Amino acid sequence: RLLLMSHQEITSLHSPHVERVKALLGSRGKKIRNQEHLFVADGMQSLRSALHPHTDFAPHIQKIFVTPEGRLKLESEFPNEIHDHDVVNVSDAVMSAMTETVSPQGVLALCKYLPHSLESVSSAKKIAYFWQLQDPGNAGTAIRTADACGFDAVLFSDLSVDIYSPKVVRSTAGSLWNIPIVEGVKLEAFFEWGSNRAMYAFDGDGSALLTDLKPSSDLALIFGNEARGLPELPASTQIVSIPMKGHAESFNVASAAAIAMFHVSR
């Protein structure tokens, strides 16, 4: 379908478009995102992935907002693709009001996602499961790393960070469109669903070493909360530690996940 792109520019900070985006970023943003399955993707890196997703049921673009400079970037890099989307011109001041970044790139998209379930990733071989992960940077990095290491899905438990918050979306660096993400997976449901796969949970006191691990084809790696570590797990779960040569007390959870995912994906 061809959408005609008007070059009329929105300059009012009180435009309904602006209010819509700001509502998704504000204090009630999480509630609105959850209810309407909408989120804001800011910057060229997200747009590149959104325009060329690599997974079924990836979030799709509802509307793209661009400053004059942002339009030039899009038309230069995606001269054909942008004609399939509703592109709205905004002033620099309006773009600044629509984003949380200090130096906006002049390109922002309103995206719609379809929530994944455990059933929708039932064919996944390599899974990363994060229990009550709270930090947006850690969550985004974990998704990006899982994508880079060829994992098939990333699962987050209940009481984890909102995956579609602006900080998480930015820190995934576009990987949100490349790998299925399932939110709100309770621990009991996860173990019941994954009963036929090998389960490896990572903890500094684990009796098995990652370097000795010979992973099976169907596996799940489990990582705990930043402050409290792992919850109580079924006895069948193998607790694994990552050898350390220095004097650090532990790895950051995103770093531990990166090391573990790289190892089992070799």
mmCIF file of C-alpha atoms in Angstrom:
data_model
loop_
_atom_site.group_PDB
_atom_site.id
_atom_site.type_symbol
_atom_site.label_atom_id
_atom_site.label_comp_id
_atom_site.label_asym_id
_atom_site.label_seq_id
_atom_site.Cartn_x
_atom_site.Cartn_y
_atom_site.Cartn_z
ATOM 1 C CA ARG A 1 0.000 0.000 0.000
ATOM 2 C CA LEU A 2 1.204 3.483 -0.772
ATOM 3 C CA LEU A 3 0.751 6.146 1.865
ATOM 4 C CA LEU A 4 1.098 9.718 0.711
ATOM 5 C CA MET A 5 3.391 11.618 3.040
ATOM 6 C CA SER A 6 2.333 15.189 3.669
ATOM 7 C CA HIS A 7 5.171 17.595 4.297
ATOM 8 C CA GLN A 8 3.011 19.672 6.630
ATOM 9 C CA GLU A 9 4.889 19.935 9.929
ATOM 10 C CA ILE A 10 3.489 19.585 13.451
ATOM 11 C CA THR A 11 4.867 22.430 15.565
ATOM 12 C CA SER A 12 2.421 22.499 18.497
ATOM 13 C CA LEU A 13 3.493 20.758 21.699
ATOM 14 C CA HIS A 14 -0.215 20.190 22.399
ATOM 15 C CA SER A 15 -0.849 18.183 19.247
ATOM 16 C CA PRO A 16 -2.770 14.920 19.869
ATOM 17 C CA HIS A 17 0.187 13.079 18.303
ATOM 18 C CA VAL A 18 2.548 14.569 20.880
ATOM 19 C CA GLU A 19 0.183 13.875 23.761
ATOM 20 C CA ARG A 20 -0.163 10.262 22.598
ATOM 21 C CA VAL A 21 3.565 9.622 22.594
ATOM 22 C CA LYS A 22 4.124 11.489 25.869
ATOM 23 C CA ALA A 23 1.424 9.381 27.539
ATOM 24 C CA LEU A 24 3.369 6.234 26.637
ATOM 25 C CA LEU A 25 6.503 7.737 28.209
ATOM 26 C CA GLY A 26 4.908 9.275 31.307
ATOM 27 C CA SER A 27 4.185 7.945 34.784
ATOM 28 C CA ARG A 28 1.207 5.917 33.511
ATOM 29 C CA GLY A 29 3.133 4.745 30.464
ATOM 30 C CA LYS A 30 3.536 1.156 31.598
ATOM 31 C CA LYS A 31 -0.194 0.730 32.177
ATOM 32 C CA ILE A 32 -1.020 2.206 28.760
ATOM 33 C CA ARG A 33 1.656 0.103 27.040
ATOM 34 C CA ASN A 34 0.285 -3.061 28.638
ATOM 35 C CA GLN A 35 -3.324 -2.245 27.802
ATOM 36 C CA GLU A 36 -2.815 -1.136 24.215
ATOM 37 C CA HIS A 37 0.378 -3.075 23.354
ATOM 38 C CA LEU A 38 1.972 0.117 22.077
ATOM 39 C CA PHE A 39 5.470 1.427 22.697
ATOM 40 C CA VAL A 40 7.858 4.106 21.482
ATOM 41 C CA ALA A 41 10.996 3.225 19.496
ATOM 42 C CA ASP A 42 13.489 6.069 19.321
ATOM 43 C CA GLY A 43 16.421 6.437 16.921
ATOM 44 C CA MET A 44 17.726 4.989 13.677
ATOM 45 C CA GLN A 45 18.970 1.715 15.170
ATOM 46 C CA SER A 46 15.457 0.745 16.274
ATOM 47 C CA LEU A 47 13.956 1.925 12.981
ATOM 48 C CA ARG A 48 16.376 -0.190 10.946
ATOM 49 C CA SER A 49 15.222 -3.325 12.737
ATOM 50 C CA ALA A 50 11.565 -2.292 12.743
ATOM 51 C CA LEU A 51 11.645 -1.810 8.966
ATOM 52 C CA HIS A 52 13.364 -5.193 8.445
ATOM 53 C CA PRO A 53 12.351 -7.545 11.310
ATOM 54 C CA HIS A 54 13.825 -11.033 11.559
ATOM 55 C CA THR A 55 11.140 -12.876 13.485
ATOM 56 C CA ASP A 56 7.479 -13.714 13.004
ATOM 57 C CA PHE A 57 5.071 -11.522 14.951
ATOM 58 C CA ALA A 58 7.730 -8.838 15.461
ATOM 59 C CA PRO A 59 6.372 -5.448 16.589
ATOM 60 C CA HIS A 60 5.089 -3.459 13.624
ATOM 61 C CA ILE A 61 5.233 0.254 12.955
ATOM 62 C CA GLN A 62 2.025 2.243 13.342
ATOM 63 C CA LYS A 63 3.452 5.686 12.704
ATOM 64 C CA ILE A 64 6.841 7.316 12.188
ATOM 65 C CA PHE A 65 7.642 10.850 13.371
ATOM 66 C CA VAL A 66 10.540 12.706 11.779
ATOM 67 C CA THR A 67 12.206 16.094 11.992
ATOM 68 C CA PRO A 68 13.485 17.590 8.693
ATOM 69 C CA GLU A 69 16.901 16.078 9.425
ATOM 70 C CA GLY A 70 15.334 12.758 10.389
ATOM 71 C CA ARG A 71 13.366 12.636 7.147
ATOM 72 C CA LEU A 72 16.576 13.083 5.155
ATOM 73 C CA LYS A 73 18.138 10.173 7.065
ATOM 74 C CA LEU A 74 15.162 7.908 6.412
ATOM 75 C CA GLU A 75 14.777 8.849 2.747
ATOM 76 C CA SER A 76 18.498 8.343 2.192
ATOM 77 C CA GLU A 77 18.682 4.918 3.850
ATOM 78 C CA PHE A 78 15.168 3.588 3.139
ATOM 79 C CA PRO A 79 13.895 5.343 -0.004
ATOM 80 C CA ASN A 80 11.382 2.592 -0.776
ATOM 81 C CA GLU A 81 10.357 1.229 2.620
ATOM 82 C CA ILE A 82 9.130 4.494 4.104
ATOM 83 C CA HIS A 83 6.431 4.783 1.431
ATOM 84 C CA ASP A 84 4.687 1.846 3.114
ATOM 85 C CA HIS A 85 4.350 3.760 6.388
ATOM 86 C CA ASP A 86 2.546 6.749 7.801
ATOM 87 C CA VAL A 87 5.324 9.345 8.223
ATOM 88 C CA VAL A 88 4.541 12.523 10.177
ATOM 89 C CA ASN A 89 6.758 15.609 10.103
ATOM 90 C CA VAL A 90 7.442 17.378 13.399
ATOM 91 C CA SER A 91 9.603 20.300 14.462
ATOM 92 C CA ASP A 92 12.777 19.813 16.500
ATOM 93 C CA ALA A 93 10.997 21.183 19.584
ATOM 94 C CA VAL A 94 8.147 18.699 19.191
ATOM 95 C CA MET A 95 10.602 15.816 18.745
ATOM 96 C CA SER A 96 12.408 16.858 21.945
ATOM 97 C CA ALA A 97 9.083 16.725 23.779
ATOM 98 C CA MET A 98 8.377 13.227 22.415
ATOM 99 C CA THR A 99 11.600 11.551 23.498
ATOM 100 C CA GLU A 100 13.553 10.942 26.700
ATOM 101 C CA THR A 101 16.946 11.039 24.992
ATOM 102 C CA VAL A 102 19.221 14.053 25.533
ATOM 103 C CA SER A 103 20.174 14.309 21.844
ATOM 104 C CA PRO A 104 17.265 13.025 19.715
ATOM 105 C CA GLN A 105 18.172 11.602 16.306
ATOM 106 C CA GLY A 106 15.066 13.079 14.716
ATOM 107 C CA VAL A 107 13.402 9.703 14.077
ATOM 108 C CA LEU A 108 10.817 8.076 16.347
ATOM 109 C CA ALA A 109 8.226 5.366 15.760
ATOM 110 C CA LEU A 110 5.032 4.328 17.478
ATOM 111 C CA CYS A 111 4.970 0.515 17.398
ATOM 112 C CA LYS A 112 2.406 -2.178 18.179
ATOM 113 C CA TYR A 113 3.384 -5.582 19.540
ATOM 114 C CA LEU A 114 1.592 -8.892 19.918
ATOM 115 C CA PRO A 115 2.407 -10.486 23.292
ATOM 116 C CA HIS A 116 4.188 -13.822 22.986
ATOM 117 C CA SER A 117 3.247 -16.794 25.175
ATOM 118 C CA LEU A 118 5.133 -19.940 26.142
ATOM 119 C CA GLU A 119 3.080 -21.801 23.539
ATOM 120 C CA SER A 120 4.242 -19.439 20.791
ATOM 121 C CA VAL A 121 7.903 -20.332 21.479
ATOM 122 C CA SER A 122 7.345 -24.041 22.059
ATOM 123 C CA SER A 123 9.688 -24.967 19.195
ATOM 124 C CA ALA A 124 12.574 -22.921 20.631
ATOM 125 C CA LYS A 125 15.744 -24.903 21.329
ATOM 126 C CA LYS A 126 17.897 -22.427 23.258
ATOM 127 C CA ILE A 127 16.102 -20.330 25.873
ATOM 128 C CA ALA A 128 17.313 -17.683 28.328
ATOM 129 C CA TYR A 129 15.063 -17.132 31.376
ATOM 130 C CA PHE A 130 15.502 -14.133 33.676
ATOM 131 C CA TRP A 131 13.902 -14.154 37.105
ATOM 132 C CA GLN A 132 12.736 -10.765 38.400
ATOM 133 C CA LEU A 133 15.330 -8.782 36.441
ATOM 134 C CA GLN A 134 14.884 -5.128 37.396
ATOM 135 C CA ASP A 135 17.466 -3.042 35.577
ATOM 136 C CA PRO A 136 16.464 -1.785 32.078
ATOM 137 C CA GLY A 137 20.063 -1.805 30.842
ATOM 138 C CA ASN A 138 20.601 -5.395 31.968
ATOM 139 C CA ALA A 139 17.351 -6.507 30.338
ATOM 140 C CA GLY A 140 18.102 -4.790 27.029
ATOM 141 C CA THR A 141 21.660 -6.111 26.979
ATOM 142 C CA ALA A 142 20.411 -9.630 27.724
ATOM 143 C CA ILE A 143 17.996 -9.507 24.779
ATOM 144 C CA ARG A 144 20.681 -8.110 22.483
ATOM 145 C CA THR A 145 23.174 -10.801 23.568
ATOM 146 C CA ALA A 146 20.662 -13.633 23.166
ATOM 147 C CA ASP A 147 19.994 -12.396 19.646
ATOM 148 C CA ALA A 148 23.723 -12.205 18.875
ATOM 149 C CA CYS A 149 24.345 -15.711 20.236
ATOM 150 C CA GLY A 150 21.586 -17.293 18.179
ATOM 151 C CA PHE A 151 19.172 -18.034 21.025
ATOM 152 C CA ASP A 152 15.576 -18.749 20.027
ATOM 153 C CA ALA A 153 13.697 -16.844 22.733
ATOM 154 C CA VAL A 154 14.134 -14.791 25.898
ATOM 155 C CA LEU A 155 11.743 -15.196 28.824
ATOM 156 C CA PHE A 156 11.219 -12.820 31.752
ATOM 157 C CA SER A 157 9.425 -13.731 34.956
ATOM 158 C CA ASP A 158 6.679 -11.755 36.600
ATOM 159 C CA LEU A 159 7.933 -8.740 38.617
ATOM 160 C CA SER A 160 10.591 -8.053 35.984
ATOM 161 C CA VAL A 161 11.266 -4.738 34.262
ATOM 162 C CA ASP A 162 8.830 -3.605 31.550
ATOM 163 C CA ILE A 163 10.454 -4.822 28.324
ATOM 164 C CA TYR A 164 8.743 -2.147 26.231
ATOM 165 C CA SER A 165 9.886 0.784 28.353
ATOM 166 C CA PRO A 166 11.989 3.310 26.382
ATOM 167 C CA LYS A 167 15.242 2.453 28.200
ATOM 168 C CA VAL A 168 14.925 -1.273 27.533
ATOM 169 C CA VAL A 169 13.905 -0.739 23.902
ATOM 170 C CA ARG A 170 16.945 1.494 23.314
ATOM 171 C CA SER A 171 19.375 -0.869 25.024
ATOM 172 C CA THR A 172 18.247 -3.842 22.905
ATOM 173 C CA ALA A 173 19.773 -1.946 19.936
ATOM 174 C CA GLY A 174 17.094 -3.288 17.599
ATOM 175 C CA SER A 175 17.147 -6.913 18.776
ATOM 176 C CA LEU A 176 13.566 -6.559 20.011
ATOM 177 C CA TRP A 177 12.564 -7.207 16.364
ATOM 178 C CA ASN A 178 14.869 -10.197 15.949
ATOM 179 C CA ILE A 179 13.996 -12.594 18.780
ATOM 180 C CA PRO A 180 10.725 -13.498 20.543
ATOM 181 C CA ILE A 181 10.323 -12.109 24.070
ATOM 182 C CA VAL A 182 7.850 -13.600 26.556
ATOM 183 C CA GLU A 183 6.990 -11.543 29.635
ATOM 184 C CA GLY A 184 5.361 -12.466 32.941
ATOM 185 C CA VAL A 185 6.420 -16.141 32.976
ATOM 186 C CA LYS A 186 5.969 -17.442 36.508
ATOM 187 C CA LEU A 187 8.658 -19.801 37.769
ATOM 188 C CA GLU A 188 6.296 -22.765 38.231
ATOM 189 C CA ALA A 189 4.846 -22.355 34.747
ATOM 190 C CA PHE A 190 8.319 -22.098 33.261
ATOM 191 C CA PHE A 191 9.519 -25.374 34.812
ATOM 192 C CA GLU A 192 6.316 -27.172 33.902
ATOM 193 C CA TRP A 193 6.617 -25.941 30.291
ATOM 194 C CA GLY A 194 10.331 -26.745 30.076
ATOM 195 C CA SER A 195 10.278 -30.124 31.805
ATOM 196 C CA ASN A 196 11.752 -31.885 28.766
ATOM 197 C CA ARG A 197 14.802 -29.650 28.429
ATOM 198 C CA ALA A 198 18.054 -29.345 30.372
ATOM 199 C CA MET A 199 17.906 -26.527 32.935
ATOM 200 C CA TYR A 200 21.079 -24.676 33.947
ATOM 201 C CA ALA A 201 20.879 -21.954 36.586
ATOM 202 C CA PHE A 202 23.808 -19.613 37.185
ATOM 203 C CA ASP A 203 25.116 -18.794 40.648
ATOM 204 C CA GLY A 204 28.564 -17.966 42.042
ATOM 205 C CA ASP A 205 28.340 -20.987 44.369
ATOM 206 C CA GLY A 206 27.320 -23.446 41.679
ATOM 207 C CA SER A 207 28.916 -26.882 41.943
ATOM 208 C CA ALA A 208 29.323 -27.293 38.168
ATOM 209 C CA LEU A 209 31.644 -25.081 36.112
ATOM 210 C CA LEU A 210 30.506 -23.492 32.886
ATOM 211 C CA THR A 211 33.766 -24.533 31.218
ATOM 212 C CA ASP A 212 32.942 -28.198 31.923
ATOM 213 C CA LEU A 213 29.382 -27.919 30.664
ATOM 214 C CA LYS A 214 28.450 -30.023 27.649
ATOM 215 C CA PRO A 215 25.051 -28.598 26.809
ATOM 216 C CA SER A 216 22.259 -30.553 25.137
ATOM 217 C CA SER A 217 20.371 -29.325 22.089
ATOM 218 C CA ASP A 218 17.265 -28.296 24.078
ATOM 219 C CA LEU A 219 18.264 -26.160 27.033
ATOM 220 C CA ALA A 220 17.337 -23.212 29.185
ATOM 221 C CA LEU A 221 19.768 -20.915 30.990
ATOM 222 C CA ILE A 222 18.360 -19.320 34.145
ATOM 223 C CA PHE A 223 19.592 -16.071 35.668
ATOM 224 C CA GLY A 224 18.480 -14.458 38.909
ATOM 225 C CA ASN A 225 17.665 -11.039 40.278
ATOM 226 C CA GLU A 226 20.484 -8.444 40.437
ATOM 227 C CA ALA A 227 20.440 -8.249 44.257
ATOM 228 C CA ARG A 228 18.853 -11.509 45.455
ATOM 229 C CA GLY A 229 20.206 -13.981 42.956
ATOM 230 C CA LEU A 230 18.220 -17.122 42.176
ATOM 231 C CA PRO A 231 14.947 -18.239 43.731
ATOM 232 C CA GLU A 232 14.458 -21.740 45.105
ATOM 233 C CA LEU A 233 14.618 -24.103 42.138
ATOM 234 C CA PRO A 234 13.629 -27.741 41.525
ATOM 235 C CA ALA A 235 16.272 -30.285 42.511
ATOM 236 C CA SER A 236 16.702 -31.347 38.889
ATOM 237 C CA THR A 237 18.168 -27.931 38.004
ATOM 238 C CA GLN A 238 21.944 -27.950 37.570
ATOM 239 C CA ILE A 239 23.533 -24.970 39.357
ATOM 240 C CA VAL A 240 26.470 -23.637 37.347
ATOM 241 C CA SER A 241 29.185 -21.116 38.208
ATOM 242 C CA ILE A 242 31.460 -19.136 35.903
ATOM 243 C CA PRO A 243 35.145 -19.433 36.873
ATOM 244 C CA MET A 244 36.753 -16.129 37.879
ATOM 245 C CA LYS A 245 40.494 -15.456 38.079
ATOM 246 C CA GLY A 246 40.396 -11.968 39.572
ATOM 247 C CA HIS A 247 39.117 -10.557 42.841
ATOM 248 C CA ALA A 248 35.622 -9.399 41.818
ATOM 249 C CA GLU A 249 32.879 -10.757 44.042
ATOM 250 C CA SER A 250 30.639 -11.659 41.108
ATOM 251 C CA PHE A 251 29.650 -10.926 37.525
ATOM 252 C CA ASN A 252 26.953 -8.442 36.626
ATOM 253 C CA VAL A 253 23.933 -10.506 35.554
ATOM 254 C CA ALA A 254 24.060 -9.243 31.963
ATOM 255 C CA SER A 255 27.779 -10.082 31.783
ATOM 256 C CA ALA A 256 27.199 -13.548 33.229
ATOM 257 C CA ALA A 257 24.420 -14.129 30.716
ATOM 258 C CA ALA A 258 26.657 -13.017 27.846
ATOM 259 C CA ILE A 259 29.458 -15.388 28.862
ATOM 260 C CA ALA A 260 27.072 -18.308 29.379
ATOM 261 C CA MET A 261 25.090 -17.773 26.172
ATOM 262 C CA PHE A 262 28.279 -17.468 24.127
ATOM 263 C CA HIS A 263 29.661 -20.682 25.641
ATOM 264 C CA VAL A 264 26.583 -22.830 24.956
ATOM 265 C CA SER A 265 26.099 -21.397 21.460
ATOM 266 C CA ARG A 266 29.584 -22.324 20.229
#
